[in-house]
Short mmCIF file of C-alpha atoms in Angstrom, two decimals:
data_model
loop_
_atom_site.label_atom_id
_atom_site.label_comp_id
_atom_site.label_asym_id
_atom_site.label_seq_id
_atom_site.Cartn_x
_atom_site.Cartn_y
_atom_site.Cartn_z
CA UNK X 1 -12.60 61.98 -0.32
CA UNK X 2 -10.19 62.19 -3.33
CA UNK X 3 -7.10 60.35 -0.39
CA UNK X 4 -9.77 57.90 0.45
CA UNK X 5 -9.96 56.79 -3.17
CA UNK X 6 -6.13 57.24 -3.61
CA UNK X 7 -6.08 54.88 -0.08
CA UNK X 8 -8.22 52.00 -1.41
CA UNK X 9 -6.57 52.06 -5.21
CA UNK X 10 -3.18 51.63 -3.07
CA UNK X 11 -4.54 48.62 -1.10
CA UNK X 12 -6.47 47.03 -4.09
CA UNK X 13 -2.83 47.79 -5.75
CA UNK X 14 -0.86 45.99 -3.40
CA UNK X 15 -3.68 43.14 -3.21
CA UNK X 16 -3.35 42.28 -6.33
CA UNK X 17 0.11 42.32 -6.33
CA UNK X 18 0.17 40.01 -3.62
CA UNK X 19 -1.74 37.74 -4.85
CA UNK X 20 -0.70 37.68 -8.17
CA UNK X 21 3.30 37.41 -6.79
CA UNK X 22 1.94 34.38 -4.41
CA UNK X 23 0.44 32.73 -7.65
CA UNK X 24 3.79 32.38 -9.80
CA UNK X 25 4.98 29.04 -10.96
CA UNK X 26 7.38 27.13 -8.02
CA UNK X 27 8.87 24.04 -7.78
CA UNK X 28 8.46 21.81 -5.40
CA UNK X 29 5.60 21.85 -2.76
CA UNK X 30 4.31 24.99 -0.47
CA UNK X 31 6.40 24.42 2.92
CA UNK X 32 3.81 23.55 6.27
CA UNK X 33 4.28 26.42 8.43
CA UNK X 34 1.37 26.23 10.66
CA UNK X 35 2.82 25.32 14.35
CA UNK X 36 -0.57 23.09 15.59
CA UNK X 37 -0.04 21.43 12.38
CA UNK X 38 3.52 20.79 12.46
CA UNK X 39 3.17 19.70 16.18
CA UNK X 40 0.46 17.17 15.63
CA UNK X 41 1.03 15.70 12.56
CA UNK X 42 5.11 16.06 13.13
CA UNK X 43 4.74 13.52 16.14
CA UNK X 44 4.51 10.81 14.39
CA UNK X 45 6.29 10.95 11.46
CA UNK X 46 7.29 13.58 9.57
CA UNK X 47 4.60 16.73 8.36
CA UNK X 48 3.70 15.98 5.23
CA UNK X 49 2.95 19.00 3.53
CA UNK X 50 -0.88 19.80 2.66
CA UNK X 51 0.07 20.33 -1.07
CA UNK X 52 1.14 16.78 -1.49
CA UNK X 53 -3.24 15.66 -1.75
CA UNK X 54 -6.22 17.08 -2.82
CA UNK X 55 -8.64 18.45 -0.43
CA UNK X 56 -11.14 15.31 -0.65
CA UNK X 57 -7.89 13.28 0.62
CA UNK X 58 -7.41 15.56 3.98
CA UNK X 59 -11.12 15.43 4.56
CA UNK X 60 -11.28 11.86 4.50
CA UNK X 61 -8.35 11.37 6.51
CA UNK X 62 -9.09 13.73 9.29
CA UNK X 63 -12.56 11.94 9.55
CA UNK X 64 -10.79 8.60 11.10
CA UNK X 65 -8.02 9.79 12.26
CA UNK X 66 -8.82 7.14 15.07
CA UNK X 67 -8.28 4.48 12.71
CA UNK X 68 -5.49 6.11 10.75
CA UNK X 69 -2.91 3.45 9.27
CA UNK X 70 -3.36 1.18 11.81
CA UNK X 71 -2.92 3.42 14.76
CA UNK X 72 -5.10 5.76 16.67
CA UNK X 73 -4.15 9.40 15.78
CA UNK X 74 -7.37 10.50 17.54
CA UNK X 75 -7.38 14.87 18.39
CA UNK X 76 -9.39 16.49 20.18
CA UNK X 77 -12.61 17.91 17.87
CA UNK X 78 -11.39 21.55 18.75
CA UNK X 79 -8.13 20.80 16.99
CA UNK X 80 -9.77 18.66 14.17
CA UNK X 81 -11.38 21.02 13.05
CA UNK X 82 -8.15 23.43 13.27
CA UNK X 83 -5.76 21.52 11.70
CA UNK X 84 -8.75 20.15 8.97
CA UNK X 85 -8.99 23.57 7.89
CA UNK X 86 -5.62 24.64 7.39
CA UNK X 87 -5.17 21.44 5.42
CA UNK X 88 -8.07 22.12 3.12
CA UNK X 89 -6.73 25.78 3.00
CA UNK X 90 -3.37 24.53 1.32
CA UNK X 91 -4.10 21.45 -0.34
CA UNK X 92 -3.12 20.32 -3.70
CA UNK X 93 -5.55 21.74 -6.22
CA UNK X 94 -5.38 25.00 -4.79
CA UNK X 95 -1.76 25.15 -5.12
CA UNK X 96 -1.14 23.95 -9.05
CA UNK X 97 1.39 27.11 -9.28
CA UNK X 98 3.63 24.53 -6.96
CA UNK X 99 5.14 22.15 -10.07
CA UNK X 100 4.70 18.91 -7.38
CA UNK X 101 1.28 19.43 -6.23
CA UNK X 102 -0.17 20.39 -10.09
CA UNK X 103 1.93 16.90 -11.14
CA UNK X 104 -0.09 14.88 -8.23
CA UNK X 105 -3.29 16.61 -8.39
CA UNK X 106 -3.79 15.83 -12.07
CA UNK X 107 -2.40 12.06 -11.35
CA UNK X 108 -5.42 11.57 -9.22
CA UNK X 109 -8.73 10.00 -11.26
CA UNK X 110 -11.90 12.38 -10.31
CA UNK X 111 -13.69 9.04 -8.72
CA UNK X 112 -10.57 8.65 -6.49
CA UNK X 113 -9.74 9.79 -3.14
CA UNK X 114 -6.28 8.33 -2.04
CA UNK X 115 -5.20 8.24 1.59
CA UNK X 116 -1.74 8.15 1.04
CA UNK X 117 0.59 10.58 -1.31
CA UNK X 118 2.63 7.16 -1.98
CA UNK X 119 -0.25 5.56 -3.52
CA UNK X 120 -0.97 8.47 -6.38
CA UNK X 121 -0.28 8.11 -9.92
CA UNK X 122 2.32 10.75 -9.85
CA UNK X 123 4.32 9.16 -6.70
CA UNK X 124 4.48 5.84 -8.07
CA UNK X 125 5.58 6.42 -11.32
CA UNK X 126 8.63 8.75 -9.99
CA UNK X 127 9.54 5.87 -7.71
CA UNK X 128 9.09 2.92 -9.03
CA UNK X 129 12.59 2.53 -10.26
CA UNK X 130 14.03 2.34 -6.70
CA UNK X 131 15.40 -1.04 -6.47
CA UNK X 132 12.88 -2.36 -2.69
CA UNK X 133 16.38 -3.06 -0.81
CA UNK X 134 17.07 0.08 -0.62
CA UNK X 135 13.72 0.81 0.61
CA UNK X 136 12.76 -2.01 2.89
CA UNK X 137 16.74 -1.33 4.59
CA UNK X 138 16.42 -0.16 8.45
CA UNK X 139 17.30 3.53 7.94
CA UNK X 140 14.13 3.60 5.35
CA UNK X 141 11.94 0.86 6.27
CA UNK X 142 8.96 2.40 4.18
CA UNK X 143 8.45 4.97 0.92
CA UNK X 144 6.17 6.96 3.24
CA UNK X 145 9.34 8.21 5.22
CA UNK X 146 10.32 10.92 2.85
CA UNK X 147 12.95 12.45 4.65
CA UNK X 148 15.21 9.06 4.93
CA UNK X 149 15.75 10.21 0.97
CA UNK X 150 14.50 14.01 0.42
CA UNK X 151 17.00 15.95 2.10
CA UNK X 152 15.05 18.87 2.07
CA UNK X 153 11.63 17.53 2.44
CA UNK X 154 10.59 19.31 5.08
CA UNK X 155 11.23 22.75 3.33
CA UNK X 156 8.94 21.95 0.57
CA UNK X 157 11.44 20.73 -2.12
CA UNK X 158 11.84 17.33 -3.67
CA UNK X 159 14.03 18.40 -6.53
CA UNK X 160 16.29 15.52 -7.69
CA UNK X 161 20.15 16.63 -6.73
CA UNK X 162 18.97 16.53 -2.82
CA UNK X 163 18.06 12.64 -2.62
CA UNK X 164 20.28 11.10 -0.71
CA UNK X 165 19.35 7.32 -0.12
CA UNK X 166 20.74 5.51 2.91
CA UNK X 167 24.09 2.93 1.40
CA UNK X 168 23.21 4.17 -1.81
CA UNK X 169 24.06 8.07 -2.14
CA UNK X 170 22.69 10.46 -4.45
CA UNK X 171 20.49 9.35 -7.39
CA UNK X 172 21.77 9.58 -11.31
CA UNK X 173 18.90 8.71 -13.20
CA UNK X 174 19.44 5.42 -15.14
CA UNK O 1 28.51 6.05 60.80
CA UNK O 2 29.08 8.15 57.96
CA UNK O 3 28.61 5.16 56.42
CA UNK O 4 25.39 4.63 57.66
CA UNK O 5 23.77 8.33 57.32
CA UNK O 6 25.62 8.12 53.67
CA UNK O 7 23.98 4.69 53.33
CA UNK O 8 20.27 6.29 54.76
CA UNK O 9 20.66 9.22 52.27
CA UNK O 10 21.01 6.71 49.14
CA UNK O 11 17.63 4.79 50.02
CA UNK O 12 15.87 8.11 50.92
CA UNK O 13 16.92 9.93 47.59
CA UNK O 14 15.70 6.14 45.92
CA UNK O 15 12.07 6.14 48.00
CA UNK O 16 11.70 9.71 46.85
CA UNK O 17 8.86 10.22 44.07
CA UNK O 18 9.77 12.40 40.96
CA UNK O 19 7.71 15.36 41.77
CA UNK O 20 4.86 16.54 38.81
CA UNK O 21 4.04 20.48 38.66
CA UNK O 22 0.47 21.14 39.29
CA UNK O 23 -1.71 20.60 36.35
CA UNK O 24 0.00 16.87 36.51
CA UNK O 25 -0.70 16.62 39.90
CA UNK O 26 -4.71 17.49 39.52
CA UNK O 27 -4.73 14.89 36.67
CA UNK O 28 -2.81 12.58 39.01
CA UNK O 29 -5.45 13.43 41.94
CA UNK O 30 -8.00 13.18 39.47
CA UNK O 31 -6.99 9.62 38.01
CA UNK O 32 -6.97 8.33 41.77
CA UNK O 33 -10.80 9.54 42.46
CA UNK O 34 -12.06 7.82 39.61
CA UNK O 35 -9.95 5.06 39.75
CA UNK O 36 -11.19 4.61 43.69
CA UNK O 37 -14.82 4.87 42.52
CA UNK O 38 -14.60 1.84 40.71
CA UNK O 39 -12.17 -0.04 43.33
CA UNK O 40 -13.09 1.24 46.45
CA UNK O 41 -10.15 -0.90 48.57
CA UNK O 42 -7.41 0.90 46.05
CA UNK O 43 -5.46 3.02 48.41
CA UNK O 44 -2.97 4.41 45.84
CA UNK O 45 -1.20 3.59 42.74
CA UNK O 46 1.50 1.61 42.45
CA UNK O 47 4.64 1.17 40.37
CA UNK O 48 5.39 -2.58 39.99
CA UNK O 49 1.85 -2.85 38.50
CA UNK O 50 2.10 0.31 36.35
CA UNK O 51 6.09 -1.53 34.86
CA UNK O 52 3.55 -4.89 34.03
CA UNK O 53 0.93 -2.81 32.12
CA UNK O 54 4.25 -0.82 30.30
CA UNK O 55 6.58 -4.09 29.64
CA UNK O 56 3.77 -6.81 29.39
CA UNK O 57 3.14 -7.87 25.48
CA UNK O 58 0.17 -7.89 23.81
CA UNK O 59 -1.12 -9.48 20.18
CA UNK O 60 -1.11 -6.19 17.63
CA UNK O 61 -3.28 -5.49 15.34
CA UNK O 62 -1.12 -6.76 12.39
CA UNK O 63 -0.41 -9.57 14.01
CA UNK O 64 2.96 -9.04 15.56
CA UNK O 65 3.79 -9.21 19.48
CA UNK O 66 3.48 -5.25 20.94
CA UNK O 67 4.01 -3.38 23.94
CA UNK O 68 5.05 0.39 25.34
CA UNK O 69 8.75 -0.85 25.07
CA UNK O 70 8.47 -1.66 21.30
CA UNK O 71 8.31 2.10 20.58
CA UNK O 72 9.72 3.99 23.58
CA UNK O 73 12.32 0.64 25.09
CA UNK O 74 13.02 -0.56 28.39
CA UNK O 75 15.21 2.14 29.21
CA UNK O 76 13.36 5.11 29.25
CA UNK O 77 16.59 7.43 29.40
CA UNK O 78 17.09 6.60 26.14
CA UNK O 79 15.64 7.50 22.81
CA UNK O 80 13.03 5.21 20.84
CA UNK O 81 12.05 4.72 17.50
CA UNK O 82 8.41 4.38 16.07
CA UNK O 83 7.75 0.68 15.01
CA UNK O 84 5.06 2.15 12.80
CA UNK O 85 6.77 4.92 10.80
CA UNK O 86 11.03 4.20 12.09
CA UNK O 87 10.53 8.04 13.48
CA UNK O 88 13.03 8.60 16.86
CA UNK O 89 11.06 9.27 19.81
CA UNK O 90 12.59 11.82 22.37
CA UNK O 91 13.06 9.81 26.31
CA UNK O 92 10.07 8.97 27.82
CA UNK O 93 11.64 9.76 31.52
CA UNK O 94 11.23 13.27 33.13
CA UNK O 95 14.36 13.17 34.64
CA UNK O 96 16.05 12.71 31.17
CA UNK O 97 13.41 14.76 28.92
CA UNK O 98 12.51 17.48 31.25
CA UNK O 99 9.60 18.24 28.67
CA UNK O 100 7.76 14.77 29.41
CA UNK O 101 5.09 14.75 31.76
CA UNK O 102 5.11 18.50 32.21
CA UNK O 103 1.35 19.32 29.89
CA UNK O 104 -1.59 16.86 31.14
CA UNK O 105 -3.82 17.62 27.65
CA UNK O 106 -0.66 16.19 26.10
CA UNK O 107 -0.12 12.95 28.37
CA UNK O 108 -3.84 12.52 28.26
CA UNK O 109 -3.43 12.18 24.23
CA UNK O 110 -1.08 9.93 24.01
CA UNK O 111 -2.07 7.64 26.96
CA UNK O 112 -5.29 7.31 24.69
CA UNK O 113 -3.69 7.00 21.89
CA UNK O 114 -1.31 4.38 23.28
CA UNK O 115 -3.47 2.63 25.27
CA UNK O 116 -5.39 1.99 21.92
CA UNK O 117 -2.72 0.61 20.10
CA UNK O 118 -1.27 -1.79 22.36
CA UNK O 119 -4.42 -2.97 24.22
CA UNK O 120 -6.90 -2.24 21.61
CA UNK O 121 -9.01 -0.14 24.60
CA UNK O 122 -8.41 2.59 26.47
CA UNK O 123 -6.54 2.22 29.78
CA UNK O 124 -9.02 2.74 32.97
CA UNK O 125 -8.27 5.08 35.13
CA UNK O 126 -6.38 3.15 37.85
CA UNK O 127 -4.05 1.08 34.38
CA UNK O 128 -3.30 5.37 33.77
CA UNK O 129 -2.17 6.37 37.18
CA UNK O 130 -0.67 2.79 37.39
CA UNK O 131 1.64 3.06 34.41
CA UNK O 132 2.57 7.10 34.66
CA UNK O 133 3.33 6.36 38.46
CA UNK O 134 6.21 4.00 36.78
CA UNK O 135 7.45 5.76 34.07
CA UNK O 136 7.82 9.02 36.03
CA UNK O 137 9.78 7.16 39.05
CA UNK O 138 11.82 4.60 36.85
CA UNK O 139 15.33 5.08 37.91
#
């Protein structure tokens, strides 16, 4: 009896400590790691992590995905619902201990429910000083393409010393 | 004579189709039954229709001129590029991207998909076989 107790403190122990060690403040954004995620919404353009919108913004989106910026998207419901869930799982307002997805989630008026991460508060303030050549250039084309700038975008960090735009180079701030 | 046999060889190793693994071939098989319930006098698929369906373009939905080659180009040994998001896309041809045309749920998808986006409908079942019998033999 007296291990069994000793057991369960132990596993409450390290529980805790988990969670509590998966809760400290981070920078950036929570990498995507799940593979049906990064395989379907990688084919098109690049995975934009879950902790970039709010859980309203993922439901909406995975509702027409038929209809999804122009293009049909369209999954099977089997891995809607799959992909739906890990995305409500990770999104924004669960994640405020990530610096980027606490900035964006508290950008984001209660009565809204934005589609894209490019049209949030917090996005378009940190990029509206980007002169549009050197977005609308070939090797850009759009602000959606994250990874034409963020270097490391697809490991979950933003931070300013890894842009690198296209005929431009790194960014000083002006 | 060597010539000739050498000569023989060339057209037979041309004539020969690219050959699908088995879950392609069902879908394949399964394309042609449907497609020969609703055209009885279709006898089988055929590649010079399936390059019009891929190369022919259509009006887009934003108003600018769009067909397979806009996203995945005329030469299908080669990479494309995404009109939509400027996002490379991997050869279309088997014999180039041994991973294309290898998982049916997957070429299913995007024929769907595609299908949608260039002729604003999905592609019957005879357009499918049509277009796949093309890409898939396009030396």
């Amino acid at each position: 009896m007296k291990k069994l107790v000793i057991a369960s403190l132990l596993i409450a122990g390290s529980l805790l400590a988990e969670s509590g060690s998966s809760f400290e403040n981070r920078k950036g954004v929570a990498p995507a790691t799940d593979s049906l995620y990064l395989k379907e919404c990688g084919s098109c353009h690049f995975a934009y992590q879950p902790g970039l919108l709010p859980s309203r913004s993922w439901v909406k989106t995975m509702e027409k995905l038929n209809d999804h910026f122009g293009t049909d998207a369209s999954l099977e419901p089997e891995e809607n619902k799959k992909i739906l869930k890990y995305l409500v799982d990770n999104s924004a307002e669960k994640f405020t201990n990530y610096k980027r997805s606490k900035k964006i989630n508290d950008s984001i008026g209660k009565n809204e429910t934005p589609a894209a991460i490019t049209k949030t508060g917090y996005f378009i303030k940190e990029h509206k000083g980007i002169k549009p050549k050197l977005i609308e250039q070939k090797e850009v084309k759009s602000l959606s393409n994250c990874m034409a700038c963020h270097t490391k975008a697809d490991k979950g960090s933003y931070s300013e010393r890894e842009i690198n735009i296209p005929n431009y180079g790194k960014w000083e701030d002006e | 004579m060597v010539k000739a046999v050498f000569a023989l060889l060339m057209v037979v190793s041309f004539m020969q189709a690219y050959e699908l693994n088995a879950q392609m071939k069902d879908f394949m098989d399964s394309l042609l039954t449907e497609a020969k319930k609703q055209n009885p006098n279709l006898k089988a698929f055929d590649y010079a229709r399936g390059e019009k369906i891929f190369t022919a373009e259509q009006m887009g939905k934003k108003g600018n001129k769009i067909s397979c080659v806009t996203c995945h180009t005329a030469d299908l040994a080669k990479k494309g590029l995404n009109e939509n998001t400027n996002k490379v896309i991997e050869p279309l041809s088997p014999s180039a991207n041994p991973k294309r045309f290898s998982d049916a749920k997957e070429v299913k998808k995007w024929l769907r998909r595609n299908f949608k986006d260039v002729y604003n409908r999905e592609g019957s079942a005879q357009e499918q076989g049509d277009v796949v019998t093309y890409i898939i033999n396009k030396k």
